[in-house]
Amino acid sequence: MSENHVRIFDTTLRDGEQSPGATMTSAEKLEVAKALSRLGVDVIEAGFPAASPDDLRAVQSIADSIGTAVVEGRPRPTPPIICGLARATQSDIDKAWEAVRPAANPRIHTFLATSPIHREHKLRMSKEQVLARIREMVGYARSLCADVEFSPEDAGRTEMEFLYEALAAAIEAGATTLNIPDTVGYTLPHEFGERIRLIKENVPGIENVVISVHCHNDLGLATANSLAGVLNGARQVEVAINGIGERAGNTALEEIVMALHTRHALLGLETSIDTTQLCRVSRLVSTVTGMSVQPNKAIVGANAFAHESGIHQDGMLKNQETYEIMRPETVGAEKTHLVLGKHSGKHALQNRLRELGYALEGDALGAAFDRFKALADKKKTITDADLVALFKDSLVEPKEHFRLDDLQVVCGSMGLPTATVRIVDADGQIRVGVSVGTGPVDAVFKAIDGIVKVPCSLLEYSVNSVTRGIDALGEVSVRIQPEESAVSQRINPQHGESARAPVYHGHGAETDIIVASAKAYLAALNRMLSTRSEGQAENGVQVV
Ligand code: KIV
Ligand code: ZN
């Protein structure tokens, strides 16, 4: 690989999945892994196999299918490396190996904290014990797999001298990539860059391994820190689509890739990413995780290429480079608003959906066309944003245990808001529920609860107008948590101590926001019921 190539290590399916509520089903993970492979990432960190048997199986299935296939049109003609995370214990490493070994290019990624606060309070290990464990476990991983990555967790707050020793021990034991995590997003760009430079200068054998960076975004500096690392010699960057990950998230793949791409003349560095797929993959990840992308998000936000002010529009009309440093098509963003309406045919809809990343055929296309026509009857013009909102939930939906059939709400200032809902269950039985509530949405949710009978708390409810205008589509997102799960003991693979209960998301889009709310709530309940029947936790992992 050329000196100027920066490897893109994607951890959307591992660190990204550790975002509260972002857990994906196995089918969704496979879908994301396929998209990442097409995008051209070098390494897919597919999960943490020791977390649960389901996690192990999900990584195995990615290793087996995505890790052995060369995707047509993929920038590099080899399957991506499939990586599994493991704590520095023999049993974690065994599980990671079992999961990744079907891949053509498997990797074990093992980690152990090195900072004083983690050594003293979390691990309760001395420096010597940490070094001995690194030697032993990296050596063990290397006895199984030729490609081993080691991460000194919380490297950003580790004493430099001890960091050199830990990294040298990992190299001696056979590590091929050394990842430097700023686990808590504490460092500033000049500091982090300096750390990488010093590591390059002071660790014996470092010239024979790849230096990687893994920056969290607690101070909003993840991309800047990663870039500083690269400028000082790192040649692998660990990233997640849309920047999802623990707490404030990880470095966003799209940001680092486009920084290197846009400033190529200055930096002279390359990645193998097909940038035109960035928006498409961003949408997929947002859909399967239920984590919406803020409109002003760099590169993939809805406003990233929108120009509002008259002065900007005037400049753009004269020369696009006045206000655009990248072309929207370079990242697969749609700048022009498509005019689809009630006179549009199925073919036009299919084409447009394909451009937006939804390949629908046959019955699925027929059903989508019916939904589209229903919306076109209520709304004069249908934009890309409307379409994404309308079809976002038809990609990889969990099993439908309950479907909204009908809904009526009476509300206003003269009486108690009252909702009547008619729901069809998985056996085709029609169930009717009635409830009053503090408002129309509360009444609807309570009426649904009366039918579904799975106690849960509503953590978050948001409604957004997808486009402008009084006839705009309303998009509702909800997050719920089963009530009993608050007491179930869970362990966070990275930090080992926090207890988190699963969170499930649901999404609904309609011109009527009460109907959209009911659909979103049912989608979240369906997701919860499907995940339970798959035996999978949504976030955090069961103690193993
Ligand atoms: O943030 C971190 O330190 C991690 C390690 C497991 C690499 O995610
Ligand atoms: Zn991390």
XYZ file of C-alpha atoms and ligand atoms in Angstrom:
553
model
C 0.000 0.000 0.000
C 1.362 3.416 -0.899
C 2.810 5.706 1.791
C 0.087 8.203 1.015
C -2.793 5.831 1.477
C -4.843 6.414 4.619
C -6.741 3.259 5.610
C -10.345 3.787 6.578
C -11.331 1.562 9.499
C -15.068 1.766 9.983
C -16.462 1.068 13.445
C -20.115 1.984 12.820
C -21.105 -1.582 13.661
C -19.089 -1.679 16.894
C -18.378 1.686 18.550
C -21.242 3.207 16.524
C -23.628 0.576 17.765
C -22.669 1.510 21.327
C -24.605 4.790 20.879
C -27.677 4.731 23.103
C -30.564 3.281 21.116
C -28.529 2.575 17.982
C -28.553 -1.184 18.171
C -29.155 -2.918 14.868
C -30.610 -6.316 14.113
C -28.361 -8.902 12.440
C -30.066 -8.277 9.088
C -29.512 -4.544 9.436
C -25.842 -5.065 10.324
C -25.359 -7.159 7.218
C -27.019 -4.476 5.115
C -24.720 -1.805 6.578
C -21.626 -4.016 6.119
C -22.561 -4.532 2.469
C -22.890 -0.768 1.994
C -19.539 -0.147 3.737
C -17.830 -2.656 1.497
C -19.292 -0.981 -1.601
C -18.214 2.368 -0.219
C -14.637 1.077 -0.197
C -13.650 1.004 3.471
C -10.446 -0.945 4.166
C -11.545 -2.445 7.481
C -15.009 -3.171 8.879
C -15.051 -3.567 12.650
C -18.126 -5.755 12.622
C -18.766 -6.014 16.347
C -17.713 -7.293 19.735
C -18.205 -11.065 19.516
C -17.763 -11.764 23.239
C -20.721 -9.509 24.034
C -23.340 -12.167 23.299
C -23.862 -15.213 21.074
C -25.962 -12.996 18.781
C -23.122 -10.517 18.378
C -20.740 -13.362 17.602
C -23.103 -14.751 14.967
C -23.606 -11.314 13.409
C -19.835 -10.794 13.036
C -19.449 -14.340 11.703
C -22.094 -13.826 9.088
C -20.458 -10.569 7.947
C -17.053 -12.300 7.830
C -18.547 -15.143 5.855
C -20.408 -13.094 3.260
C -18.996 -9.560 3.032
C -15.501 -10.652 4.091
C -15.173 -13.114 1.243
C -16.780 -11.167 -1.582
C -15.293 -8.655 -3.949
C -18.085 -6.175 -4.567
C -18.458 -5.163 -8.168
C -17.512 -1.551 -8.659
C -15.780 -1.396 -5.282
C -12.685 0.814 -5.542
C -10.313 -1.922 -4.314
C -10.607 -5.414 -5.810
C -10.208 -7.310 -2.500
C -12.746 -8.051 0.216
C -12.442 -5.671 3.185
C -10.656 -6.771 6.341
C -13.248 -7.965 8.867
C -12.287 -7.152 12.415
C -13.704 -8.274 15.757
C -13.071 -6.452 19.050
C -11.849 -8.345 22.128
C -10.859 -7.333 25.624
C -7.370 -8.555 26.487
C -8.570 -11.939 27.720
C -8.153 -15.341 26.176
C -11.866 -16.055 26.038
C -12.699 -12.736 24.316
C -9.897 -13.303 21.815
C -11.099 -16.856 21.132
C -14.587 -15.561 20.422
C -13.305 -12.762 18.194
C -11.252 -15.288 16.237
C -14.163 -17.703 15.917
C -16.242 -14.831 14.506
C -13.771 -13.340 12.017
C -11.948 -16.439 10.780
C -14.311 -17.103 7.824
C -13.174 -13.787 6.278
C -10.531 -13.714 3.564
C -8.755 -11.026 5.579
C -9.574 -11.438 9.275
C -8.317 -9.166 12.053
C -8.442 -9.402 15.849
C -8.526 -6.054 17.656
C -7.666 -6.341 21.317
C -7.476 -3.532 23.854
C -6.409 -2.803 27.401
C -6.530 0.519 29.223
C -3.188 2.157 29.975
C -4.025 5.536 31.570
C -3.446 6.014 35.319
C -7.130 6.553 36.059
C -8.143 3.362 34.240
C -5.254 1.328 35.666
C -5.935 2.376 39.235
C -9.718 2.589 39.373
C -11.054 0.321 36.667
C -8.492 -2.409 36.143
C -6.748 -2.226 39.528
C -3.557 -3.321 37.806
C 0.001 -2.083 38.150
C 2.017 -0.894 35.151
C 3.942 -4.168 35.163
C 0.742 -6.187 35.171
C -0.630 -4.149 32.262
C 2.565 -4.708 30.244
C 2.558 -8.435 31.010
C -1.095 -8.765 29.956
C -0.433 -6.885 26.701
C 2.486 -9.220 25.870
C 0.504 -12.297 26.725
C -2.746 -11.406 24.963
C -1.340 -9.770 21.857
C 0.934 -12.801 21.538
C -2.045 -15.099 21.958
C -4.089 -13.208 19.342
C -1.129 -13.344 16.979
C -0.844 -17.112 17.432
C -4.358 -17.311 15.930
C -4.442 -14.502 13.383
C -1.761 -12.849 11.252
C -3.423 -9.441 11.507
C -3.630 -8.120 15.079
C -4.485 -4.612 16.193
C -3.788 -3.418 19.716
C -5.334 -0.345 21.387
C -4.071 1.140 24.658
C -7.474 2.406 25.798
C -7.452 6.029 26.995
C -4.075 6.573 25.305
C -4.918 10.286 25.166
C -4.476 10.461 28.968
C -1.659 7.929 29.331
C 1.828 9.038 30.454
C 3.977 9.200 27.299
C 6.810 7.067 28.684
C 4.411 4.319 29.716
C 2.613 4.541 26.377
C 5.923 3.904 24.566
C 6.493 0.834 26.762
C 2.981 -0.502 26.188
C 3.216 -0.012 22.431
C 6.698 -1.560 22.264
C 5.392 -4.578 24.209
C 2.520 -4.965 21.728
C 4.909 -4.757 18.763
C 7.233 -7.354 20.281
C 4.274 -9.643 20.853
C 3.258 -9.400 17.189
C 0.776 -6.502 16.783
C 0.573 -5.300 13.189
C -1.502 -2.147 13.810
C -1.255 0.100 16.863
C -4.332 2.174 17.459
C -4.102 5.302 19.597
C -7.530 6.051 21.064
C -8.516 9.356 22.551
C -11.208 7.396 24.355
C -12.758 10.313 26.201
C -12.242 12.986 23.535
C -10.010 15.002 25.860
C -7.041 16.023 23.752
C -6.675 19.101 21.579
C -5.523 18.735 17.968
C -1.977 20.033 18.490
C -1.554 17.781 21.544
C -2.882 14.700 19.838
C -0.740 15.302 16.740
C 2.282 15.703 19.001
C 1.494 12.366 20.694
C 1.529 10.595 17.346
C 4.779 12.305 16.360
C 6.441 11.305 19.645
C 5.187 7.722 19.337
C 6.679 7.568 15.839
C 9.995 8.828 17.138
C 10.250 6.852 20.382
C 8.713 3.404 20.019
C 11.142 0.734 18.840
C 9.824 -1.184 15.822
C 7.063 1.359 15.103
C 8.255 1.651 11.477
C 7.033 -1.926 10.880
C 3.436 -1.377 11.986
C 0.580 0.869 10.954
C -0.284 3.686 13.358
C -4.004 4.218 13.727
C -6.062 6.934 15.453
C -9.453 6.607 17.141
C -10.842 9.920 18.389
C -14.031 10.573 20.307
C -15.942 13.778 19.866
C -16.640 14.923 23.427
C -15.228 18.393 22.695
C -16.288 18.372 19.049
C -12.656 17.811 18.038
C -12.709 14.232 16.763
C -12.151 15.041 13.094
C -9.546 17.723 13.853
C -7.685 15.339 16.172
C -7.772 12.493 13.648
C -6.462 14.813 10.970
C -3.675 15.966 13.289
C -2.814 12.288 13.817
C -2.661 11.661 10.088
C -0.504 14.738 9.525
C 1.940 13.295 12.039
C 2.184 9.865 10.485
C -0.949 7.839 11.306
C -2.078 5.837 8.285
C -5.311 4.364 9.612
C -8.264 6.379 10.891
C -11.071 4.799 12.890
C -14.394 6.343 12.018
C -18.144 5.824 12.029
C -20.769 6.886 9.526
C -22.491 10.090 10.691
C -19.983 10.147 13.564
C -22.071 7.860 15.747
C -20.486 6.160 18.755
C -20.163 6.245 22.526
C -21.435 9.496 24.080
C -20.724 12.339 21.607
C -19.558 9.801 19.046
C -16.528 9.050 16.920
C -14.808 10.801 14.055
C -17.295 10.932 11.179
C -16.126 8.887 8.196
C -17.542 11.394 5.727
C -15.732 14.319 7.374
C -12.234 12.852 7.409
C -12.601 11.410 3.917
C -13.810 14.694 2.458
C -11.150 16.706 4.302
C -8.461 14.519 2.704
C -10.227 14.621 -0.657
C -10.971 18.350 -0.759
C -7.517 19.387 0.473
C -5.631 16.807 -1.573
C -3.420 19.438 -3.175
C -2.180 20.459 0.267
C -2.052 17.060 1.986
C -1.311 14.630 -0.854
C -3.136 11.820 0.981
C -5.663 9.339 -0.428
C -8.337 6.905 0.705
C -10.111 4.196 -1.292
C -13.551 5.594 -0.552
C -16.032 6.150 -3.367
C -17.167 9.545 -2.117
C -20.287 9.550 -4.302
C -21.815 6.947 -1.970
C -21.384 8.950 1.229
C -24.902 10.381 1.448
C -26.503 7.083 0.554
C -24.651 5.199 3.311
C -25.344 8.013 5.748
C -29.078 7.631 5.058
C -28.933 3.887 5.504
C -27.184 4.181 8.864
C -29.576 6.867 10.023
C -32.517 4.655 9.069
C -31.350 1.477 10.757
C -30.150 3.194 13.928
C -32.996 5.696 14.206
C -30.436 8.449 14.791
C -31.330 11.353 12.563
C -28.610 13.451 11.018
C -28.764 17.086 12.090
C -29.569 19.329 9.086
C -26.335 21.318 9.431
C -24.124 18.215 9.712
C -21.006 18.577 7.552
C -21.086 16.689 4.232
C -24.281 14.666 4.739
C -26.698 17.078 6.477
C -29.771 18.199 4.580
C -28.458 21.782 4.554
C -24.835 20.942 3.709
C -25.387 22.172 0.157
C -28.356 24.487 0.670
C -27.918 28.173 0.030
C -30.506 30.399 1.615
C -29.371 33.989 1.661
C -29.807 36.201 -1.400
C -26.144 37.140 -1.427
C -25.080 33.501 -1.419
C -27.595 32.562 -4.100
C -26.391 35.415 -6.259
C -22.783 34.258 -5.831
C -23.715 30.670 -6.609
C -25.487 31.654 -9.793
C -22.385 33.495 -10.945
C -19.899 30.813 -9.926
C -20.593 27.819 -7.686
C -17.133 27.995 -6.183
C -18.016 31.264 -4.452
C -19.779 29.324 -1.701
C -19.109 25.654 -2.370
C -15.807 23.928 -1.633
C -17.192 20.564 -2.757
C -19.732 19.669 -5.393
C -22.843 17.995 -3.946
C -22.583 15.210 -6.525
C -19.087 14.363 -5.232
C -20.669 13.143 -2.002
C -23.855 11.844 -3.612
C -25.969 14.716 -2.280
C -28.998 15.913 -4.152
C -29.008 19.599 -4.709
C -31.860 19.997 -7.109
C -35.343 19.527 -5.784
C -37.130 16.962 -7.732
C -40.638 17.688 -8.816
C -42.609 14.491 -8.456
C -46.346 14.784 -8.119
C -49.594 13.013 -8.705
C -49.024 12.775 -12.444
C -45.735 10.918 -12.060
C -45.630 7.244 -12.973
C -44.215 4.191 -11.238
C -41.105 4.260 -13.378
C -40.258 7.831 -12.446
C -40.742 6.950 -8.787
C -38.562 3.841 -9.088
C -35.784 5.828 -10.787
C -35.873 8.543 -8.200
C -35.889 6.047 -5.329
C -32.952 4.192 -6.874
C -30.989 7.438 -7.021
C -31.815 7.947 -3.364
C -30.516 4.475 -2.492
C -33.743 2.449 -2.336
C -33.846 -0.323 -4.911
C -37.483 -1.392 -5.012
C -38.953 -3.909 -7.454
C -42.138 -5.942 -7.959
C -44.619 -5.976 -5.086
C -42.436 -3.729 -2.917
C -42.427 -1.149 -5.700
C -46.205 -1.535 -6.127
C -46.763 -0.919 -2.414
C -44.370 2.038 -2.464
C -46.198 3.501 -5.453
C -49.519 3.237 -3.597
C -48.030 5.113 -0.631
C -46.562 7.687 -2.979
C -49.913 8.220 -4.742
C -51.704 8.570 -1.410
C -49.263 11.296 -0.454
C -49.447 12.948 -3.889
C -53.194 13.288 -3.403
C -52.580 15.384 -0.315
C -49.476 17.254 -1.360
C -48.824 19.164 -4.574
C -45.131 18.508 -5.055
C -43.115 15.750 -3.515
C -39.481 16.414 -2.799
C -36.557 14.072 -2.154
C -36.880 14.759 1.559
C -40.540 13.661 1.452
C -39.554 10.462 -0.336
C -36.777 9.643 2.096
C -39.126 10.196 5.016
C -41.822 8.098 3.379
C -39.630 5.161 2.449
C -36.996 5.226 5.114
C -38.934 2.637 7.120
C -39.407 0.264 4.158
C -35.736 -0.707 3.935
C -35.054 -3.241 6.621
C -38.110 -3.201 8.822
C -38.461 -5.514 11.771
C -41.362 -7.963 11.758
C -44.745 -6.241 12.015
C -46.414 -7.570 15.137
C -49.013 -4.789 15.104
C -50.139 -2.568 12.236
C -52.207 0.600 12.444
C -55.491 0.137 10.627
C -57.421 3.219 11.658
C -57.302 6.064 14.075
C -59.661 8.745 15.321
C -58.871 11.476 17.790
C -61.113 14.055 19.365
C -59.306 16.944 20.968
C -59.500 20.660 21.558
C -60.115 22.946 24.510
C -63.625 21.690 25.311
C -63.040 18.175 26.605
C -60.600 15.394 27.294
C -58.483 14.365 24.308
C -59.787 10.916 23.354
C -58.326 8.423 20.880
C -59.785 5.329 19.294
C -57.310 3.087 17.474
C -57.884 0.009 15.360
C -54.872 -2.264 15.061
C -54.295 -5.501 13.169
C -52.089 -8.017 14.958
C -49.705 -10.599 13.430
C -52.556 -13.140 13.157
C -54.726 -10.700 11.248
C -57.036 -10.100 14.248
C -58.507 -6.630 14.520
C -58.174 -5.038 17.959
C -59.731 -1.772 19.069
C -58.457 0.405 21.905
C -59.828 3.636 23.386
C -58.163 5.991 25.800
C -58.131 9.529 27.050
C -54.855 11.371 27.544
C -53.265 14.680 28.402
C -53.150 15.448 24.677
C -53.997 13.684 21.413
C -50.636 11.899 21.132
C -50.752 10.744 24.745
C -54.286 9.442 24.205
C -53.203 7.543 21.062
C -50.160 6.000 22.760
C -52.261 4.941 25.747
C -54.882 3.394 23.461
C -52.084 1.455 21.699
C -50.597 0.400 25.059
C -53.982 -1.028 25.991
C -53.753 -3.361 23.002
C -50.035 -4.197 22.871
C -49.716 -4.636 26.646
C -45.922 -4.347 26.887
C -45.134 -1.746 29.537
C -42.607 0.759 28.313
C -41.539 4.336 28.923
C -41.430 6.977 26.244
C -37.912 8.452 26.366
C -38.095 10.784 23.435
C -40.714 12.090 21.032
C -39.934 14.491 18.234
C -41.849 15.786 15.292
C -40.288 17.548 12.342
C -41.671 19.028 9.211
C -39.854 17.332 6.359
C -40.358 20.178 3.932
C -41.849 23.631 4.028
C -45.480 24.524 3.539
C -48.750 23.837 5.276
C -49.120 20.516 3.414
C -45.653 19.301 4.468
C -45.096 15.761 5.604
C -44.614 15.425 9.357
C -41.897 13.062 10.457
C -42.162 11.629 13.962
C -39.403 9.799 15.817
C -39.871 8.078 19.150
C -37.590 6.191 21.502
C -38.975 3.805 24.061
C -37.581 1.589 26.773
C -39.242 -1.525 28.193
C -39.996 -0.907 31.826
C -38.581 -4.135 33.258
C -35.253 -3.697 31.428
C -34.202 -0.804 33.625
C -33.234 -3.334 36.282
C -31.486 -5.865 34.050
C -27.747 -5.847 34.534
C -25.754 -4.959 31.474
C -22.137 -4.285 30.900
C -20.540 -1.899 28.499
C -17.791 -3.766 26.620
C -15.484 -0.814 26.548
C -15.640 0.516 30.038
C -16.832 -2.526 31.852
C -19.111 -0.994 34.420
C -22.056 1.041 33.199
C -25.561 -0.394 33.294
C -27.772 0.516 30.355
C -31.186 -0.695 29.386
C -32.170 -1.240 25.754
C -33.770 1.603 23.814
C -35.899 1.090 20.692
C -36.665 3.655 18.052
C -39.496 4.067 15.625
C -40.212 6.421 12.808
C -43.382 7.451 10.977
C -44.083 9.987 8.262
C -47.526 11.258 7.270
C -49.234 14.503 6.450
C -51.215 13.979 9.667
C -48.784 14.105 12.583
C -51.082 12.170 14.926
C -51.172 9.281 12.450
C -47.383 9.629 12.008
C -47.042 9.479 15.814
C -49.115 6.302 16.050
C -47.038 4.701 13.269
C -43.769 5.713 14.887
C -44.857 4.335 18.256
C -45.993 1.049 16.719
C -42.726 0.808 14.744
C -40.765 1.155 17.990
C -42.955 -1.458 19.706
C -42.548 -3.808 16.706
C -38.799 -3.312 16.825
C -38.752 -4.075 20.521
C -40.845 -7.212 20.088
C -38.768 -8.376 17.062
C -35.475 -7.774 18.812
C -36.706 -9.683 21.832
C -37.789 -12.609 19.712
C -34.355 -12.548 18.043
C -32.940 -12.672 21.594
C -30.956 -9.523 21.097
C -30.403 -6.483 23.303
C -30.588 -3.111 21.642
C -27.613 -1.537 23.297
C -25.163 -2.408 25.950
C -24.484 -6.112 25.987
C -25.486 -8.922 28.260
C -22.878 -9.945 30.782
C -21.227 -13.065 29.418
O -12.620 4.530 22.497
C -11.894 3.538 22.671
O -10.912 3.554 23.390
C -12.297 2.302 21.992
C -11.283 1.200 22.022
C -11.923 -0.120 22.244
C -10.486 1.247 20.753
O -13.325 2.238 21.397
Zn -14.157 4.266 20.980
